Amino acid sequence: MSAPLLEVEGLARHWAVKGGTVRAVDGVSFALGRGETLALVGESGCGKSTTARLALRLIEPTAGRVRIDGTDITGLSGGAMRRMRRQAQIIFQDPYASLNPRLTVGEAIAEPLIVHGIGDAASRAARVRELLGLVGLAAWQAGRFPHEFSGGQRQRIGIARALAVQPALIICDEPVSALDVSIQAQVVNLLKDLQARLGLAYLFIAHDLAVVKHMADRVAVMYLGRIMEVADKRSLFANPRHPYTRALLSAIPQPDPRRRGMVKPLGGDVPSPLNPPPGCRFHTRCPHAEAICREVEPPDVEVAPGHRSACHFAAALPPVEALAGEGLSPIAARRLALFAERKPTQSAPSTLT
Amino acid sequence: MSATTAEAEAPRRPGLLARLLRDPAAAGALIFTLLLLAAAALAPWLAPTDPLDNNLALSMQPPGSPGLPLGADAQGRDMVTRMLFGLRASLLMGFSATLAGGVVGVLLGFLAAFYQRWLDGPIMRLMDMMLSFPAILVGLAIAAIFGPGLSSVVLALAIATVPLMARIARGSALVTMRLDYIEAARAIGMTDARLIWRHLAPNCLSAIFVFTTLRFGQVILLGSALSFLGLGAQPPTAELGAMASEGRNFLFFAPHIAVIPCIGIFAIVLAFNLLGDALRDALDPRLRF
């Protein structure tokens, strides 16, 4: 196997605050191959977005390495880092904050081309038209300002801007969680479509498991700045080997009253990253916690090929018949169906939405 | 609702002027400001006489005398002419001081916000030090070094304006820097200079613009005060503060010589303050309905 496109090793970011250090991201490692989608899921505040920004060095890491296409970017100088940014781009959660209100859509999409000195004015204009078409917007809309577009359209403009420099990797920081469900389907399918056409790799940050199930090849579950479990999508949803993953999957709303109460929801709050619990970080809320969990940090063990879990009892956890079906509630399943249904209309550029 | 928020983010939307004109005070201030600027710009052509033409026979003629609608000053110079040229000098002084202080202040404010880790402390503490000197004191010091004159006043007022502008620019830059499009610009890999110029500055301008308008009025007032104290424009140059100062000696015999320039100063400052308030309201989406 060739070197992965994105390789993150022991990545950490600590913030000094009054009274201690917040360990927002505390030793995260993963790898992402070309054309692959790795979803990073977890509760709010677990460090997903910080990890995304660290991977692009938008925030300087406290420790750890990030390699893009084999090059360690943590030590790159200003100019080399700026050139490296052609390889990896980012899409943001909030489509209203991610576009400069003073630039027309065409200017915003051409900006990366100008910055990297790609083409002349005429070829850039052509490229902007091409990119707009690629994300399903019309070329004449290049002269419009962001406020003239809906949230879903703005998100697609953000995608076009990210695609402008032909990156191999796009980091999607909750790209659909600010959108309506029907618009989510469009954007998610657009991302899948672009991946198929352009061979993109996605680091896909999300907290919505239905979207993750639709998008991801592999899933990494984060809790309090650490990765708890990584596996390919199928085995993670069918056979989660970490109690936290199980809790997440069972937290999907369960409309069938006969199934309610079969899985205990998690009690308590996420502990503060200012002072993470000793031993396993999850032991304060874990239904399976024992003495060892309070003292010894569990190692990251491979429970099956490509399936790693950081739990002392990863192999000993009971089977998961309590989790509904494949781990998806009927509501989530309906949304998945909606995504699939929307798919055929996706490739035709539509300007109506 | 969503239409109004969308409109609020429109930077080059039409209708800023329309919204300004909807408020009668703002419309009045805008029209009056434009008239003042026109009068100052066209002073050499509008003025009936030369500003230095004196005719002692007409000394202290009251307003309404034949051929002298605003009367004449102690030297018998036409007050209409003096006011037009005084206005020109005052506005020019206010404009250059606000511009110079504004450019330097905004630049320092942006740098402090952008390189917060290294520059915020040093720059802003320096600004705090500058803020602790009253403008009049700075004016006295500059006049002591370079001698009194309009350029000394401009320099003093520019120095007094820098810290205020830096604070406004830093504040609005800090807010804008948190927005995702700044991060997106960074992710694209542009240089800091381009990021500041193209993405940060344009989105901070409305706050800076409003403050500049308000500051302009204050600068005119301070400049007039410095001239009144004899640190600014020297006789026989026509400048509103200096004219008020000259007229002070004749306050009991010919009050119009001092009062008319004072009314002029009052009107300029009032017009710019109203304009600044109206601009702030027109640019602030939350105050719109």
PDB file of C-alpha atoms in Angstrom, chain B residues 164-285:
ATOM      1  CA  LEU B 164      -9.017  55.938  19.032  1.00  0.00           C
ATOM      2  CA  MET B 165      -8.949  54.598  15.486  1.00  0.00           C
ATOM      3  CA  ALA B 166      -6.678  51.738  16.518  1.00  0.00           C
ATOM      4  CA  ARG B 167      -9.152  50.663  19.193  1.00  0.00           C
ATOM      5  CA  ILE B 168     -12.115  50.732  16.833  1.00  0.00           C
ATOM      6  CA  ALA B 169     -10.223  48.878  14.096  1.00  0.00           C
ATOM      7  CA  ARG B 170      -8.871  46.279  16.502  1.00  0.00           C
ATOM      8  CA  GLY B 171     -12.278  45.660  18.013  1.00  0.00           C
ATOM      9  CA  SER B 172     -14.044  45.102  14.744  1.00  0.00           C
ATOM     10  CA  ALA B 173     -11.119  43.104  13.330  1.00  0.00           C
ATOM     11  CA  LEU B 174     -11.212  40.755  16.309  1.00  0.00           C
ATOM     12  CA  VAL B 175     -14.892  40.088  15.658  1.00  0.00           C
ATOM     13  CA  THR B 176     -14.401  39.568  11.917  1.00  0.00           C
ATOM     14  CA  MET B 177     -11.386  37.312  12.400  1.00  0.00           C
ATOM     15  CA  ARG B 178     -13.557  34.718  14.086  1.00  0.00           C
ATOM     16  CA  LEU B 179     -15.679  34.248  10.992  1.00  0.00           C
ATOM     17  CA  ASP B 180     -15.157  31.184   8.878  1.00  0.00           C
ATOM     18  CA  TYR B 181     -14.339  33.055   5.698  1.00  0.00           C
ATOM     19  CA  ILE B 182     -11.153  34.336   7.290  1.00  0.00           C
ATOM     20  CA  GLU B 183     -10.227  30.761   8.112  1.00  0.00           C
ATOM     21  CA  ALA B 184     -11.186  29.733   4.583  1.00  0.00           C
ATOM     22  CA  ALA B 185      -8.882  32.435   3.239  1.00  0.00           C
ATOM     23  CA  ARG B 186      -6.085  31.089   5.399  1.00  0.00           C
ATOM     24  CA  ALA B 187      -6.790  27.564   4.202  1.00  0.00           C
ATOM     25  CA  ILE B 188      -6.495  28.771   0.624  1.00  0.00           C
ATOM     26  CA  GLY B 189      -2.947  29.746   1.441  1.00  0.00           C
ATOM     27  CA  MET B 190      -2.901  33.470   0.831  1.00  0.00           C
ATOM     28  CA  THR B 191      -0.398  35.832   2.347  1.00  0.00           C
ATOM     29  CA  ASP B 192      -1.337  37.759   5.456  1.00  0.00           C
ATOM     30  CA  ALA B 193      -1.213  41.049   3.582  1.00  0.00           C
ATOM     31  CA  ARG B 194      -3.750  39.858   1.040  1.00  0.00           C
ATOM     32  CA  LEU B 195      -5.927  38.385   3.762  1.00  0.00           C
ATOM     33  CA  ILE B 196      -5.989  41.662   5.670  1.00  0.00           C
ATOM     34  CA  TRP B 197      -6.508  43.820   2.605  1.00  0.00           C
ATOM     35  CA  ARG B 198      -9.091  41.762   0.803  1.00  0.00           C
ATOM     36  CA  HIS B 199     -10.971  39.898   3.500  1.00  0.00           C
ATOM     37  CA  LEU B 200     -10.483  41.584   6.835  1.00  0.00           C
ATOM     38  CA  ALA B 201     -10.438  45.295   6.041  1.00  0.00           C
ATOM     39  CA  PRO B 202     -13.534  45.513   3.807  1.00  0.00           C
ATOM     40  CA  ASN B 203     -15.617  43.799   6.447  1.00  0.00           C
ATOM     41  CA  CYS B 204     -14.513  46.112   9.228  1.00  0.00           C
ATOM     42  CA  LEU B 205     -15.043  49.284   7.276  1.00  0.00           C
ATOM     43  CA  SER B 206     -18.560  50.165   8.339  1.00  0.00           C
ATOM     44  CA  ALA B 207     -17.653  50.577  12.008  1.00  0.00           C
ATOM     45  CA  ILE B 208     -14.523  52.498  11.073  1.00  0.00           C
ATOM     46  CA  PHE B 209     -16.435  54.655   8.617  1.00  0.00           C
ATOM     47  CA  VAL B 210     -19.027  55.639  11.203  1.00  0.00           C
ATOM     48  CA  PHE B 211     -16.411  56.447  13.790  1.00  0.00           C
ATOM     49  CA  THR B 212     -14.441  58.494  11.258  1.00  0.00           C
ATOM     50  CA  THR B 213     -17.469  60.645  10.588  1.00  0.00           C
ATOM     51  CA  LEU B 214     -17.984  61.282  14.287  1.00  0.00           C
ATOM     52  CA  ARG B 215     -14.283  61.874  14.853  1.00  0.00           C
ATOM     53  CA  PHE B 216     -14.196  64.395  12.020  1.00  0.00           C
ATOM     54  CA  GLY B 217     -16.582  66.648  13.946  1.00  0.00           C
ATOM     55  CA  GLN B 218     -14.494  66.312  17.096  1.00  0.00           C
ATOM     56  CA  VAL B 219     -11.281  67.041  15.226  1.00  0.00           C
ATOM     57  CA  ILE B 220     -12.744  70.237  13.783  1.00  0.00           C
ATOM     58  CA  LEU B 221     -13.792  71.291  17.252  1.00  0.00           C
ATOM     59  CA  LEU B 222     -10.386  70.501  18.755  1.00  0.00           C
ATOM     60  CA  GLY B 223      -8.609  72.175  15.861  1.00  0.00           C
ATOM     61  CA  SER B 224     -10.686  75.282  16.314  1.00  0.00           C
ATOM     62  CA  ALA B 225      -9.880  75.234  20.010  1.00  0.00           C
ATOM     63  CA  LEU B 226      -6.156  74.975  19.257  1.00  0.00           C
ATOM     64  CA  SER B 227      -6.422  77.818  16.752  1.00  0.00           C
ATOM     65  CA  PHE B 228      -8.404  79.824  19.269  1.00  0.00           C
ATOM     66  CA  LEU B 229      -5.554  79.346  21.717  1.00  0.00           C
ATOM     67  CA  GLY B 230      -3.190  80.702  19.083  1.00  0.00           C
ATOM     68  CA  LEU B 231      -1.463  77.401  18.358  1.00  0.00           C
ATOM     69  CA  GLY B 232      -3.033  76.908  14.969  1.00  0.00           C
ATOM     70  CA  ALA B 233      -3.738  79.134  11.998  1.00  0.00           C
ATOM     71  CA  GLN B 234      -2.019  82.488  12.430  1.00  0.00           C
ATOM     72  CA  PRO B 235      -3.592  85.820  11.448  1.00  0.00           C
ATOM     73  CA  PRO B 236      -4.422  86.861   8.856  1.00  0.00           C
ATOM     74  CA  THR B 237      -5.263  83.316   7.683  1.00  0.00           C
ATOM     75  CA  ALA B 238      -8.981  82.712   7.763  1.00  0.00           C
ATOM     76  CA  GLU B 239      -9.789  79.689   9.959  1.00  0.00           C
ATOM     77  CA  LEU B 240     -12.926  79.397  12.039  1.00  0.00           C
ATOM     78  CA  GLY B 241     -11.201  78.980  15.414  1.00  0.00           C
ATOM     79  CA  ALA B 242      -8.695  81.729  14.708  1.00  0.00           C
ATOM     80  CA  MET B 243     -11.516  84.028  13.537  1.00  0.00           C
ATOM     81  CA  ALA B 244     -13.411  83.409  16.777  1.00  0.00           C
ATOM     82  CA  SER B 245     -10.245  84.180  18.670  1.00  0.00           C
ATOM     83  CA  GLU B 246      -9.746  87.491  16.828  1.00  0.00           C
ATOM     84  CA  GLY B 247     -13.387  88.414  17.327  1.00  0.00           C
ATOM     85  CA  ARG B 248     -13.205  87.782  21.044  1.00  0.00           C
ATOM     86  CA  ASN B 249     -11.635  91.237  21.569  1.00  0.00           C
ATOM     87  CA  PHE B 250     -14.672  92.933  20.091  1.00  0.00           C
ATOM     88  CA  LEU B 251     -17.329  90.764  21.681  1.00  0.00           C
ATOM     89  CA  PHE B 252     -19.114  93.738  23.219  1.00  0.00           C
ATOM     90  CA  PHE B 253     -18.996  96.125  20.247  1.00  0.00           C
ATOM     91  CA  ALA B 254     -19.286  93.741  17.307  1.00  0.00           C
ATOM     92  CA  PRO B 255     -20.350  90.307  18.589  1.00  0.00           C
ATOM     93  CA  HIS B 256     -20.943  89.001  15.085  1.00  0.00           C
ATOM     94  CA  ILE B 257     -17.192  88.773  14.430  1.00  0.00           C
ATOM     95  CA  ALA B 258     -16.819  86.014  17.022  1.00  0.00           C
ATOM     96  CA  VAL B 259     -20.323  84.581  16.985  1.00  0.00           C
ATOM     97  CA  ILE B 260     -20.578  83.809  13.269  1.00  0.00           C
ATOM     98  CA  PRO B 261     -17.466  81.582  13.138  1.00  0.00           C
ATOM     99  CA  CYS B 262     -18.658  79.876  16.319  1.00  0.00           C
ATOM    100  CA  ILE B 263     -22.002  79.157  14.698  1.00  0.00           C
ATOM    101  CA  GLY B 264     -20.061  77.775  11.763  1.00  0.00           C
ATOM    102  CA  ILE B 265     -18.064  75.422  13.998  1.00  0.00           C
ATOM    103  CA  PHE B 266     -21.210  74.399  15.815  1.00  0.00           C
ATOM    104  CA  ALA B 267     -22.995  73.651  12.540  1.00  0.00           C
ATOM    105  CA  ILE B 268     -20.124  71.553  11.130  1.00  0.00           C
ATOM    106  CA  VAL B 269     -19.750  69.506  14.279  1.00  0.00           C
ATOM    107  CA  LEU B 270     -23.480  69.005  14.628  1.00  0.00           C
ATOM    108  CA  ALA B 271     -23.843  67.995  10.988  1.00  0.00           C
ATOM    109  CA  PHE B 272     -21.053  65.424  11.202  1.00  0.00           C
ATOM    110  CA  ASN B 273     -22.319  64.023  14.482  1.00  0.00           C
ATOM    111  CA  LEU B 274     -25.820  63.623  13.086  1.00  0.00           C
ATOM    112  CA  LEU B 275     -24.406  62.086   9.937  1.00  0.00           C
ATOM    113  CA  GLY B 276     -22.305  59.657  11.967  1.00  0.00           C
ATOM    114  CA  ASP B 277     -25.279  58.613  14.095  1.00  0.00           C
ATOM    115  CA  ALA B 278     -27.451  58.193  11.038  1.00  0.00           C
ATOM    116  CA  LEU B 279     -24.781  56.152   9.260  1.00  0.00           C
ATOM    117  CA  ARG B 280     -24.430  53.909  12.260  1.00  0.00           C
ATOM    118  CA  ASP B 281     -28.174  53.321  12.298  1.00  0.00           C
ATOM    119  CA  ALA B 282     -28.306  52.781   8.548  1.00  0.00           C
ATOM    120  CA  LEU B 283     -25.398  50.335   8.585  1.00  0.00           C
ATOM    121  CA  ASP B 284     -26.552  48.401  11.619  1.00  0.00           C
ATOM    122  CA  PRO B 285     -28.947  45.665  10.524  1.00  0.00           C
TER     123      PRO B 285
END
